[in-house]
Short mmCIF file of N, CA and C in Angstrom, two decimals:
data_model
loop_
_atom_site.label_atom_id
_atom_site.label_comp_id
_atom_site.label_asym_id
_atom_site.label_seq_id
_atom_site.Cartn_x
_atom_site.Cartn_y
_atom_site.Cartn_z
N SER C 1 -63.01 27.17 -11.29
CA SER C 1 -64.20 27.23 -10.47
C SER C 1 -65.34 27.98 -11.15
N LEU C 2 -65.02 29.11 -11.79
CA LEU C 2 -66.07 29.86 -12.50
C LEU C 2 -66.68 29.04 -13.63
N GLN C 3 -65.82 28.42 -14.40
CA GLN C 3 -66.30 27.63 -15.55
C GLN C 3 -67.14 26.46 -15.08
N TYR C 4 -66.75 25.80 -14.02
CA TYR C 4 -67.53 24.71 -13.47
C TYR C 4 -68.88 25.21 -13.01
N PHE C 5 -68.92 26.40 -12.32
CA PHE C 5 -70.16 27.00 -11.90
C PHE C 5 -71.07 27.31 -13.10
N PHE C 6 -70.53 27.92 -14.13
CA PHE C 6 -71.32 28.26 -15.32
C PHE C 6 -71.89 27.00 -15.97
N GLN C 7 -71.04 26.00 -16.10
CA GLN C 7 -71.50 24.76 -16.74
C GLN C 7 -72.64 24.09 -15.91
N LYS C 8 -72.47 24.02 -14.64
CA LYS C 8 -73.50 23.35 -13.77
C LYS C 8 -74.76 24.19 -13.66
N ASN C 9 -74.67 25.48 -13.95
CA ASN C 9 -75.84 26.38 -13.80
C ASN C 9 -76.34 26.93 -15.14
N ARG C 10 -76.06 26.24 -16.21
CA ARG C 10 -76.52 26.70 -17.56
C ARG C 10 -78.02 27.00 -17.58
N GLN C 11 -78.80 26.12 -17.07
CA GLN C 11 -80.27 26.32 -17.10
C GLN C 11 -80.71 27.48 -16.23
N ASN C 12 -80.10 27.68 -15.07
CA ASN C 12 -80.40 28.83 -14.24
C ASN C 12 -79.98 30.13 -14.90
N LEU C 13 -78.87 30.12 -15.57
CA LEU C 13 -78.43 31.30 -16.31
C LEU C 13 -79.43 31.59 -17.42
N ILE C 14 -79.83 30.59 -18.17
CA ILE C 14 -80.80 30.80 -19.26
C ILE C 14 -82.11 31.40 -18.74
N LYS C 15 -82.57 30.94 -17.57
CA LYS C 15 -83.78 31.52 -16.98
C LYS C 15 -83.62 33.01 -16.74
N ASN C 16 -82.37 33.43 -16.56
CA ASN C 16 -82.10 34.88 -16.37
C ASN C 16 -81.59 35.54 -17.63
N LYS C 17 -81.83 34.85 -18.75
CA LYS C 17 -81.49 35.39 -20.11
C LYS C 17 -80.00 35.57 -20.33
N ILE C 18 -79.21 34.69 -19.69
CA ILE C 18 -77.75 34.70 -19.86
C ILE C 18 -77.35 33.35 -20.40
N LEU C 19 -76.63 33.35 -21.52
CA LEU C 19 -76.23 32.12 -22.14
C LEU C 19 -74.77 31.79 -21.85
N TYR C 20 -74.53 30.59 -21.38
CA TYR C 20 -73.21 30.03 -21.31
C TYR C 20 -73.22 28.92 -22.33
N PRO C 21 -72.81 29.20 -23.58
CA PRO C 21 -73.09 28.32 -24.72
C PRO C 21 -72.48 26.93 -24.62
N ASN C 22 -73.21 26.00 -25.14
CA ASN C 22 -72.77 24.66 -25.37
C ASN C 22 -72.42 24.53 -26.84
N TYR C 23 -71.74 23.46 -27.19
CA TYR C 23 -71.54 23.10 -28.57
C TYR C 23 -72.25 21.80 -28.85
N PHE C 24 -72.62 21.62 -30.09
CA PHE C 24 -73.35 20.39 -30.47
C PHE C 24 -72.62 19.79 -31.68
N TYR C 25 -72.48 18.49 -31.64
CA TYR C 25 -71.94 17.74 -32.75
C TYR C 25 -72.97 16.70 -33.19
N LYS C 26 -73.48 16.88 -34.41
CA LYS C 26 -74.56 16.00 -34.91
C LYS C 26 -75.70 15.93 -33.93
N LYS C 27 -76.14 17.05 -33.46
CA LYS C 27 -77.28 17.19 -32.54
C LYS C 27 -77.04 16.61 -31.14
N THR C 28 -75.81 16.22 -30.87
CA THR C 28 -75.47 15.72 -29.53
C THR C 28 -74.70 16.80 -28.80
N VAL C 29 -75.16 17.11 -27.58
CA VAL C 29 -74.49 18.17 -26.81
C VAL C 29 -73.13 17.70 -26.36
N ILE C 30 -72.15 18.56 -26.49
CA ILE C 30 -70.80 18.28 -26.04
C ILE C 30 -70.66 18.62 -24.59
N ASN C 31 -71.48 19.52 -24.08
CA ASN C 31 -71.48 19.95 -22.66
C ASN C 31 -70.11 20.40 -22.22
N ASN C 32 -69.56 21.32 -22.96
CA ASN C 32 -68.22 21.81 -22.66
C ASN C 32 -68.16 22.60 -21.37
N LEU C 33 -67.03 22.42 -20.63
CA LEU C 33 -66.81 23.17 -19.46
C LEU C 33 -66.39 24.59 -19.74
N ASN C 34 -65.65 24.75 -20.85
CA ASN C 34 -65.13 26.06 -21.21
C ASN C 34 -65.19 26.25 -22.72
N HIS C 35 -64.66 27.37 -23.20
CA HIS C 35 -64.70 27.69 -24.63
C HIS C 35 -63.31 27.76 -25.22
N ASN C 36 -62.40 26.97 -24.66
CA ASN C 36 -61.00 26.96 -25.13
C ASN C 36 -60.89 26.51 -26.58
N SER C 37 -61.74 25.60 -27.02
CA SER C 37 -61.61 25.18 -28.43
C SER C 37 -61.98 26.33 -29.38
N LEU C 38 -62.93 27.16 -29.00
CA LEU C 38 -63.26 28.36 -29.80
C LEU C 38 -62.10 29.32 -29.79
N ALA C 39 -61.53 29.59 -28.60
CA ALA C 39 -60.40 30.46 -28.51
C ALA C 39 -59.20 29.95 -29.30
N ASP C 40 -58.96 28.66 -29.23
CA ASP C 40 -57.84 28.09 -29.98
C ASP C 40 -58.09 28.19 -31.47
N LYS C 41 -59.37 28.04 -31.90
CA LYS C 41 -59.68 28.21 -33.32
C LYS C 41 -59.40 29.65 -33.78
N CYS C 42 -59.70 30.60 -32.90
CA CYS C 42 -59.35 32.01 -33.23
C CYS C 42 -57.88 32.16 -33.45
N ALA C 43 -57.04 31.32 -32.76
CA ALA C 43 -55.60 31.35 -32.90
C ALA C 43 -55.15 30.39 -34.01
N ASN C 44 -56.07 29.94 -34.81
CA ASN C 44 -55.77 29.02 -35.94
C ASN C 44 -55.32 27.64 -35.51
N LEU C 45 -55.66 27.22 -34.32
CA LEU C 45 -55.39 25.83 -33.88
C LEU C 45 -56.69 25.06 -34.10
N ASP C 46 -56.57 23.90 -34.64
CA ASP C 46 -57.75 23.11 -34.95
C ASP C 46 -57.85 21.96 -33.99
N LEU C 47 -58.61 22.12 -32.90
CA LEU C 47 -58.76 21.13 -31.89
C LEU C 47 -60.24 20.70 -31.79
N TYR C 48 -60.47 19.56 -31.12
CA TYR C 48 -61.82 19.06 -30.95
C TYR C 48 -62.72 20.13 -30.43
N PRO C 49 -63.89 20.34 -31.02
CA PRO C 49 -64.63 19.52 -31.95
C PRO C 49 -64.40 19.86 -33.41
N PHE C 50 -63.30 20.52 -33.75
CA PHE C 50 -62.90 20.80 -35.11
C PHE C 50 -63.90 21.60 -35.91
N PHE C 51 -64.51 22.60 -35.28
CA PHE C 51 -65.45 23.45 -35.99
C PHE C 51 -64.74 24.66 -36.59
N SER C 52 -65.34 25.23 -37.63
CA SER C 52 -64.88 26.51 -38.14
C SER C 52 -65.38 27.60 -37.19
N LEU C 53 -64.82 28.78 -37.30
CA LEU C 53 -65.33 29.89 -36.49
C LEU C 53 -66.81 30.21 -36.81
N ASP C 54 -67.14 30.10 -38.09
CA ASP C 54 -68.53 30.29 -38.46
C ASP C 54 -69.44 29.32 -37.72
N LYS C 55 -69.05 28.08 -37.66
CA LYS C 55 -69.89 27.07 -37.00
C LYS C 55 -69.99 27.35 -35.49
N TYR C 56 -68.88 27.68 -34.86
CA TYR C 56 -68.94 28.00 -33.43
C TYR C 56 -69.95 29.15 -33.17
N PHE C 57 -69.77 30.22 -33.93
CA PHE C 57 -70.63 31.39 -33.66
C PHE C 57 -72.05 31.21 -34.15
N ASN C 58 -72.26 30.41 -35.19
CA ASN C 58 -73.66 30.09 -35.59
C ASN C 58 -74.35 29.34 -34.47
N GLN C 59 -73.66 28.41 -33.87
CA GLN C 59 -74.28 27.64 -32.77
C GLN C 59 -74.57 28.57 -31.59
N ILE C 60 -73.64 29.46 -31.24
CA ILE C 60 -73.88 30.37 -30.17
C ILE C 60 -75.08 31.31 -30.45
N ASN C 61 -75.13 31.85 -31.70
CA ASN C 61 -76.23 32.73 -32.05
C ASN C 61 -77.57 32.00 -32.02
N LYS C 62 -77.61 30.78 -32.52
CA LYS C 62 -78.86 30.00 -32.49
C LYS C 62 -79.35 29.79 -31.06
N GLN C 63 -78.43 29.50 -30.15
CA GLN C 63 -78.81 29.29 -28.76
C GLN C 63 -79.29 30.59 -28.14
N ALA C 64 -78.65 31.70 -28.43
CA ALA C 64 -79.06 32.97 -27.86
C ALA C 64 -80.45 33.34 -28.33
N ILE C 65 -80.73 33.08 -29.60
CA ILE C 65 -82.08 33.35 -30.11
C ILE C 65 -83.11 32.38 -29.54
N LYS C 66 -82.80 31.11 -29.51
CA LYS C 66 -83.71 30.10 -29.00
C LYS C 66 -84.13 30.41 -27.54
N TYR C 67 -83.20 30.83 -26.72
CA TYR C 67 -83.47 31.06 -25.33
C TYR C 67 -83.71 32.56 -25.00
N ASN C 68 -83.72 33.38 -26.05
CA ASN C 68 -83.99 34.82 -25.88
C ASN C 68 -83.03 35.45 -24.88
N CYS C 69 -81.78 35.09 -24.97
CA CYS C 69 -80.77 35.61 -24.02
C CYS C 69 -80.22 36.96 -24.49
N HIS C 70 -80.07 37.87 -23.55
CA HIS C 70 -79.54 39.18 -23.82
C HIS C 70 -78.04 39.27 -23.53
N SER C 71 -77.49 38.26 -22.84
CA SER C 71 -76.08 38.22 -22.52
C SER C 71 -75.49 36.86 -22.81
N ILE C 72 -74.23 36.86 -23.20
CA ILE C 72 -73.53 35.60 -23.50
C ILE C 72 -72.22 35.66 -22.74
N ILE C 73 -71.91 34.56 -22.05
CA ILE C 73 -70.63 34.45 -21.34
C ILE C 73 -69.78 33.43 -22.10
N LEU C 74 -68.58 33.87 -22.48
CA LEU C 74 -67.58 32.96 -23.05
C LEU C 74 -66.42 32.95 -22.08
N SER C 75 -65.92 31.76 -21.78
CA SER C 75 -64.86 31.65 -20.81
C SER C 75 -63.88 30.56 -21.23
N GLY C 76 -62.60 30.93 -21.24
CA GLY C 76 -61.54 29.95 -21.58
C GLY C 76 -60.20 30.58 -21.42
N GLU C 77 -59.29 29.85 -20.83
CA GLU C 77 -57.91 30.35 -20.65
C GLU C 77 -57.24 30.63 -21.95
N SER C 78 -57.62 29.93 -22.99
CA SER C 78 -56.98 30.07 -24.29
C SER C 78 -57.32 31.39 -24.97
N PHE C 79 -58.40 32.08 -24.54
CA PHE C 79 -58.66 33.38 -25.09
C PHE C 79 -57.47 34.33 -24.84
N PHE C 80 -56.90 34.26 -23.65
CA PHE C 80 -55.71 35.09 -23.35
C PHE C 80 -54.45 34.40 -23.67
N GLY C 81 -54.43 33.05 -23.59
CA GLY C 81 -53.18 32.30 -23.66
C GLY C 81 -52.72 31.89 -25.05
N SER C 82 -53.59 31.64 -25.96
CA SER C 82 -53.16 31.20 -27.33
C SER C 82 -52.75 32.42 -28.11
N PRO C 83 -51.86 32.25 -29.06
CA PRO C 83 -51.28 31.04 -29.60
C PRO C 83 -50.15 30.53 -28.69
N GLN C 84 -49.86 29.25 -28.86
CA GLN C 84 -48.77 28.65 -28.07
C GLN C 84 -47.45 29.01 -28.68
N ILE C 85 -46.62 29.62 -27.87
CA ILE C 85 -45.36 30.17 -28.34
C ILE C 85 -44.45 29.10 -28.96
N TRP C 86 -44.53 27.86 -28.51
CA TRP C 86 -43.66 26.82 -29.05
C TRP C 86 -44.06 26.40 -30.46
N ARG C 87 -45.20 26.85 -30.94
CA ARG C 87 -45.60 26.58 -32.33
C ARG C 87 -45.18 27.71 -33.25
N ILE C 88 -44.47 28.73 -32.71
CA ILE C 88 -44.11 29.93 -33.45
C ILE C 88 -42.59 30.08 -33.41
N ASN C 89 -42.07 30.79 -34.40
CA ASN C 89 -40.61 30.88 -34.50
C ASN C 89 -39.95 31.89 -33.56
N ASN C 90 -40.60 32.97 -33.25
CA ASN C 90 -39.98 33.99 -32.41
C ASN C 90 -40.98 34.90 -31.74
N GLU C 91 -40.53 35.78 -30.89
CA GLU C 91 -41.40 36.67 -30.13
C GLU C 91 -42.21 37.63 -30.99
N ASN C 92 -41.60 38.18 -32.04
CA ASN C 92 -42.32 39.10 -32.94
C ASN C 92 -43.46 38.34 -33.64
N GLU C 93 -43.19 37.14 -34.10
CA GLU C 93 -44.24 36.37 -34.75
C GLU C 93 -45.38 36.01 -33.74
N PHE C 94 -45.01 35.78 -32.50
CA PHE C 94 -46.02 35.52 -31.47
C PHE C 94 -47.00 36.70 -31.37
N TYR C 95 -46.47 37.91 -31.32
CA TYR C 95 -47.35 39.09 -31.20
C TYR C 95 -48.18 39.29 -32.45
N GLU C 96 -47.63 39.01 -33.59
CA GLU C 96 -48.40 39.12 -34.85
C GLU C 96 -49.52 38.08 -34.87
N GLU C 97 -49.25 36.86 -34.46
CA GLU C 97 -50.24 35.81 -34.42
C GLU C 97 -51.29 36.15 -33.35
N TYR C 98 -50.86 36.75 -32.25
CA TYR C 98 -51.82 37.12 -31.21
C TYR C 98 -52.76 38.17 -31.72
N LYS C 99 -52.25 39.16 -32.44
CA LYS C 99 -53.11 40.19 -33.04
C LYS C 99 -54.08 39.57 -34.02
N LYS C 100 -53.64 38.65 -34.82
CA LYS C 100 -54.53 37.97 -35.79
C LYS C 100 -55.65 37.21 -35.04
N LYS C 101 -55.28 36.55 -33.95
CA LYS C 101 -56.28 35.86 -33.15
C LYS C 101 -57.36 36.82 -32.68
N LEU C 102 -56.94 37.97 -32.15
CA LEU C 102 -57.91 38.95 -31.65
C LEU C 102 -58.73 39.56 -32.78
N GLN C 103 -58.16 39.75 -33.92
CA GLN C 103 -58.89 40.28 -35.07
C GLN C 103 -59.95 39.28 -35.54
N ARG C 104 -59.60 37.99 -35.55
CA ARG C 104 -60.58 36.97 -35.93
C ARG C 104 -61.76 36.98 -34.94
N LEU C 105 -61.45 37.04 -33.66
CA LEU C 105 -62.47 37.07 -32.62
C LEU C 105 -63.31 38.32 -32.79
N TYR C 106 -62.67 39.46 -32.97
CA TYR C 106 -63.37 40.72 -33.12
C TYR C 106 -64.37 40.70 -34.25
N ASN C 107 -64.00 40.08 -35.36
CA ASN C 107 -64.94 40.03 -36.50
C ASN C 107 -66.25 39.40 -36.13
N TYR C 108 -66.32 38.55 -35.15
CA TYR C 108 -67.54 37.87 -34.76
C TYR C 108 -68.25 38.59 -33.62
N ILE C 109 -67.59 39.42 -32.85
CA ILE C 109 -68.21 40.03 -31.69
C ILE C 109 -68.32 41.56 -31.76
N LYS C 110 -67.90 42.13 -32.88
CA LYS C 110 -67.78 43.58 -32.96
C LYS C 110 -69.10 44.33 -32.82
N ASN C 111 -70.22 43.67 -33.09
CA ASN C 111 -71.51 44.34 -33.03
C ASN C 111 -72.20 44.24 -31.72
N PHE C 112 -71.49 43.72 -30.72
CA PHE C 112 -72.07 43.51 -29.40
C PHE C 112 -71.47 44.50 -28.37
N ASP C 113 -72.22 44.76 -27.33
CA ASP C 113 -71.75 45.57 -26.20
C ASP C 113 -70.93 44.64 -25.32
N LEU C 114 -69.62 44.76 -25.35
CA LEU C 114 -68.71 43.83 -24.73
C LEU C 114 -68.24 44.30 -23.35
N HIS C 115 -68.35 43.39 -22.41
CA HIS C 115 -67.74 43.59 -21.10
C HIS C 115 -66.71 42.47 -20.95
N LEU C 116 -65.48 42.83 -20.99
CA LEU C 116 -64.37 41.90 -20.94
C LEU C 116 -63.84 41.83 -19.51
N ILE C 117 -63.79 40.64 -18.98
CA ILE C 117 -63.26 40.44 -17.64
C ILE C 117 -62.11 39.42 -17.76
N LEU C 118 -60.94 39.81 -17.37
CA LEU C 118 -59.77 38.93 -17.40
C LEU C 118 -59.30 38.66 -15.98
N TYR C 119 -59.22 37.39 -15.62
CA TYR C 119 -58.65 36.97 -14.35
C TYR C 119 -57.25 36.51 -14.63
N LEU C 120 -56.26 37.22 -14.15
CA LEU C 120 -54.88 36.89 -14.44
C LEU C 120 -54.20 36.38 -13.16
N LEU C 121 -53.52 35.24 -13.32
CA LEU C 121 -52.73 34.73 -12.20
C LEU C 121 -51.49 35.59 -12.06
N PRO C 122 -50.95 35.67 -10.86
CA PRO C 122 -49.62 36.28 -10.75
C PRO C 122 -48.66 35.50 -11.63
N PRO C 123 -47.73 36.21 -12.31
CA PRO C 123 -46.88 35.51 -13.28
C PRO C 123 -46.21 34.23 -12.78
N GLU C 124 -45.74 34.26 -11.51
CA GLU C 124 -45.04 33.08 -10.99
C GLU C 124 -46.01 31.89 -10.85
N LYS C 125 -47.28 32.15 -10.50
CA LYS C 125 -48.29 31.06 -10.41
C LYS C 125 -48.67 30.55 -11.81
N TRP C 126 -48.78 31.49 -12.75
CA TRP C 126 -49.09 31.10 -14.14
C TRP C 126 -47.97 30.23 -14.67
N PHE C 127 -46.77 30.66 -14.47
CA PHE C 127 -45.60 29.88 -14.99
C PHE C 127 -45.57 28.52 -14.39
N GLU C 128 -45.80 28.40 -13.10
CA GLU C 128 -45.80 27.07 -12.43
C GLU C 128 -46.86 26.18 -13.04
N SER C 129 -48.03 26.70 -13.28
CA SER C 129 -49.12 25.94 -13.84
C SER C 129 -48.79 25.46 -15.27
N VAL C 130 -48.25 26.39 -16.06
CA VAL C 130 -47.92 26.05 -17.45
C VAL C 130 -46.81 24.99 -17.52
N VAL C 131 -45.78 25.13 -16.67
CA VAL C 131 -44.70 24.12 -16.69
C VAL C 131 -45.28 22.75 -16.43
N SER C 132 -46.14 22.63 -15.39
CA SER C 132 -46.63 21.29 -15.06
C SER C 132 -47.52 20.77 -16.19
N ASN C 133 -48.32 21.59 -16.82
CA ASN C 133 -49.15 21.14 -17.95
C ASN C 133 -48.30 20.75 -19.17
N VAL C 134 -47.31 21.54 -19.48
CA VAL C 134 -46.48 21.22 -20.64
C VAL C 134 -45.72 19.91 -20.41
N ILE C 135 -45.22 19.71 -19.21
CA ILE C 135 -44.53 18.47 -18.91
C ILE C 135 -45.49 17.31 -18.99
N ARG C 136 -46.69 17.48 -18.45
CA ARG C 136 -47.73 16.42 -18.43
C ARG C 136 -48.13 16.01 -19.85
N TYR C 137 -48.29 16.99 -20.73
CA TYR C 137 -48.76 16.73 -22.10
C TYR C 137 -47.69 16.79 -23.15
N SER C 138 -46.43 16.71 -22.73
CA SER C 138 -45.36 16.90 -23.67
C SER C 138 -45.36 15.89 -24.84
N GLY C 139 -45.84 14.69 -24.60
CA GLY C 139 -45.90 13.70 -25.67
C GLY C 139 -46.90 14.06 -26.79
N THR C 140 -47.83 14.90 -26.50
CA THR C 140 -48.85 15.31 -27.51
C THR C 140 -48.47 16.58 -28.24
N LEU C 141 -47.40 17.21 -27.85
CA LEU C 141 -47.04 18.51 -28.38
C LEU C 141 -46.25 18.42 -29.72
N GLY C 142 -45.75 17.25 -30.02
CA GLY C 142 -45.05 17.07 -31.28
C GLY C 142 -43.54 17.42 -31.21
N LYS C 143 -43.12 18.03 -30.14
CA LYS C 143 -41.70 18.31 -29.97
C LYS C 143 -41.45 18.59 -28.50
N LYS C 144 -40.18 18.52 -28.10
CA LYS C 144 -39.83 18.77 -26.71
C LYS C 144 -39.84 20.28 -26.48
N VAL C 145 -40.72 20.69 -25.61
CA VAL C 145 -40.87 22.11 -25.31
C VAL C 145 -40.13 22.50 -24.02
N TYR C 146 -40.22 21.68 -23.03
CA TYR C 146 -39.59 21.95 -21.72
C TYR C 146 -38.25 21.23 -21.63
N GLU C 147 -37.20 21.97 -21.38
CA GLU C 147 -35.89 21.39 -21.13
C GLU C 147 -35.45 21.61 -19.66
N ASN C 148 -35.66 22.86 -19.22
CA ASN C 148 -35.41 23.22 -17.82
C ASN C 148 -36.16 24.56 -17.57
N ASP C 149 -36.22 24.96 -16.31
CA ASP C 149 -36.99 26.18 -15.99
C ASP C 149 -36.45 27.42 -16.69
N GLU C 150 -35.16 27.57 -16.73
CA GLU C 150 -34.57 28.78 -17.36
C GLU C 150 -34.92 28.85 -18.86
N GLN C 151 -34.73 27.75 -19.57
CA GLN C 151 -35.07 27.70 -21.00
C GLN C 151 -36.54 27.95 -21.22
N PHE C 152 -37.39 27.33 -20.37
CA PHE C 152 -38.82 27.44 -20.55
C PHE C 152 -39.29 28.87 -20.22
N PHE C 153 -38.73 29.48 -19.19
CA PHE C 153 -39.07 30.86 -18.85
C PHE C 153 -38.72 31.79 -19.98
N SER C 154 -37.59 31.62 -20.59
CA SER C 154 -37.15 32.42 -21.72
C SER C 154 -38.16 32.28 -22.89
N LEU C 155 -38.55 31.06 -23.16
CA LEU C 155 -39.51 30.78 -24.22
C LEU C 155 -40.87 31.45 -23.95
N MET C 156 -41.31 31.43 -22.69
CA MET C 156 -42.64 31.89 -22.33
C MET C 156 -42.77 33.36 -22.07
N LYS C 157 -41.70 34.10 -22.14
CA LYS C 157 -41.73 35.55 -21.81
C LYS C 157 -42.82 36.33 -22.51
N PRO C 158 -43.10 36.11 -23.80
CA PRO C 158 -44.18 36.86 -24.41
C PRO C 158 -45.55 36.63 -23.75
N HIS C 159 -45.78 35.39 -23.29
CA HIS C 159 -47.03 35.10 -22.59
C HIS C 159 -47.13 35.85 -21.26
N LEU C 160 -45.99 36.17 -20.70
CA LEU C 160 -45.95 36.81 -19.39
C LEU C 160 -45.94 38.33 -19.51
N ASN C 161 -45.90 38.87 -20.71
CA ASN C 161 -45.92 40.30 -20.91
C ASN C 161 -47.38 40.76 -20.86
N TYR C 162 -47.95 40.67 -19.69
CA TYR C 162 -49.39 41.01 -19.51
C TYR C 162 -49.75 42.39 -20.02
N LEU C 163 -48.90 43.37 -19.78
CA LEU C 163 -49.24 44.74 -20.24
C LEU C 163 -49.38 44.82 -21.74
N GLU C 164 -48.46 44.23 -22.46
CA GLU C 164 -48.54 44.22 -23.95
C GLU C 164 -49.78 43.49 -24.41
N LEU C 165 -50.08 42.35 -23.84
CA LEU C 165 -51.25 41.58 -24.25
C LEU C 165 -52.56 42.31 -23.90
N LEU C 166 -52.60 42.92 -22.75
CA LEU C 166 -53.79 43.72 -22.36
C LEU C 166 -53.99 44.90 -23.28
N ASN C 167 -52.89 45.55 -23.66
CA ASN C 167 -53.01 46.64 -24.62
C ASN C 167 -53.57 46.18 -25.96
N LEU C 168 -53.17 44.99 -26.39
CA LEU C 168 -53.71 44.46 -27.65
C LEU C 168 -55.20 44.19 -27.51
N TRP C 169 -55.65 43.62 -26.43
CA TRP C 169 -57.07 43.40 -26.18
C TRP C 169 -57.83 44.72 -26.21
N SER C 170 -57.26 45.72 -25.55
CA SER C 170 -57.95 47.01 -25.51
C SER C 170 -58.03 47.63 -26.90
N LYS C 171 -56.94 47.60 -27.61
CA LYS C 171 -56.89 48.23 -28.92
C LYS C 171 -57.73 47.49 -29.99
N ILE C 172 -57.62 46.19 -30.04
CA ILE C 172 -58.29 45.43 -31.09
C ILE C 172 -59.75 45.10 -30.74
N ILE C 173 -59.98 44.60 -29.55
CA ILE C 173 -61.34 44.22 -29.15
C ILE C 173 -62.14 45.45 -28.74
N ASN C 174 -61.49 46.40 -28.11
CA ASN C 174 -62.09 47.67 -27.72
C ASN C 174 -63.43 47.46 -27.01
N PRO C 175 -63.38 46.78 -25.86
CA PRO C 175 -64.63 46.50 -25.14
C PRO C 175 -65.21 47.75 -24.52
N HIS C 176 -66.52 47.71 -24.35
CA HIS C 176 -67.25 48.83 -23.69
C HIS C 176 -66.75 48.98 -22.24
N LYS C 177 -66.55 47.83 -21.58
CA LYS C 177 -66.06 47.80 -20.23
C LYS C 177 -64.97 46.74 -20.15
N PHE C 178 -63.90 47.04 -19.44
CA PHE C 178 -62.74 46.14 -19.40
C PHE C 178 -62.25 46.06 -17.93
N ASP C 179 -62.38 44.91 -17.33
CA ASP C 179 -61.92 44.69 -15.95
C ASP C 179 -60.81 43.65 -15.98
N VAL C 180 -59.76 43.96 -15.25
CA VAL C 180 -58.65 43.00 -15.09
C VAL C 180 -58.52 42.70 -13.62
N ILE C 181 -58.59 41.46 -13.27
CA ILE C 181 -58.52 41.03 -11.90
C ILE C 181 -57.34 40.12 -11.68
#
């Protein structure tokens, strides 16, 4: 709902000097609902529109300058959710890859006054949502990820360790203000 609101109100936000960035491919607006592709690129996943991190942030900076925006809103579930555990060998590697994702992001945002707001689903709701999405998109994942709830829950445990992940965000990103809802 928030991402839909931000997308539909981009121009109103710009009038108030707040940027909810778009991406452009060959001067054509992509009109993205969220910034998951940027978040996934921070996690070293190369998804549409297949930009480098430099290109993503160059586009964001150009828009902020063009519209004289003092604030930028980035929103995407993949900022907290990537990397995908089924692409990794074990839990320790997941946390190492998660740290690398945050360090890549930090390199681009470290000079800004950051207010980080995380909306977290209760773990059981998050798990239910992920199960249905993984089953729905299982043909595109390249391997069978879901076998049954018990197996999948065991696989997803690192994603559900909210405290550990929040501590990494606090330590690596070190936002000026940090709200968890």
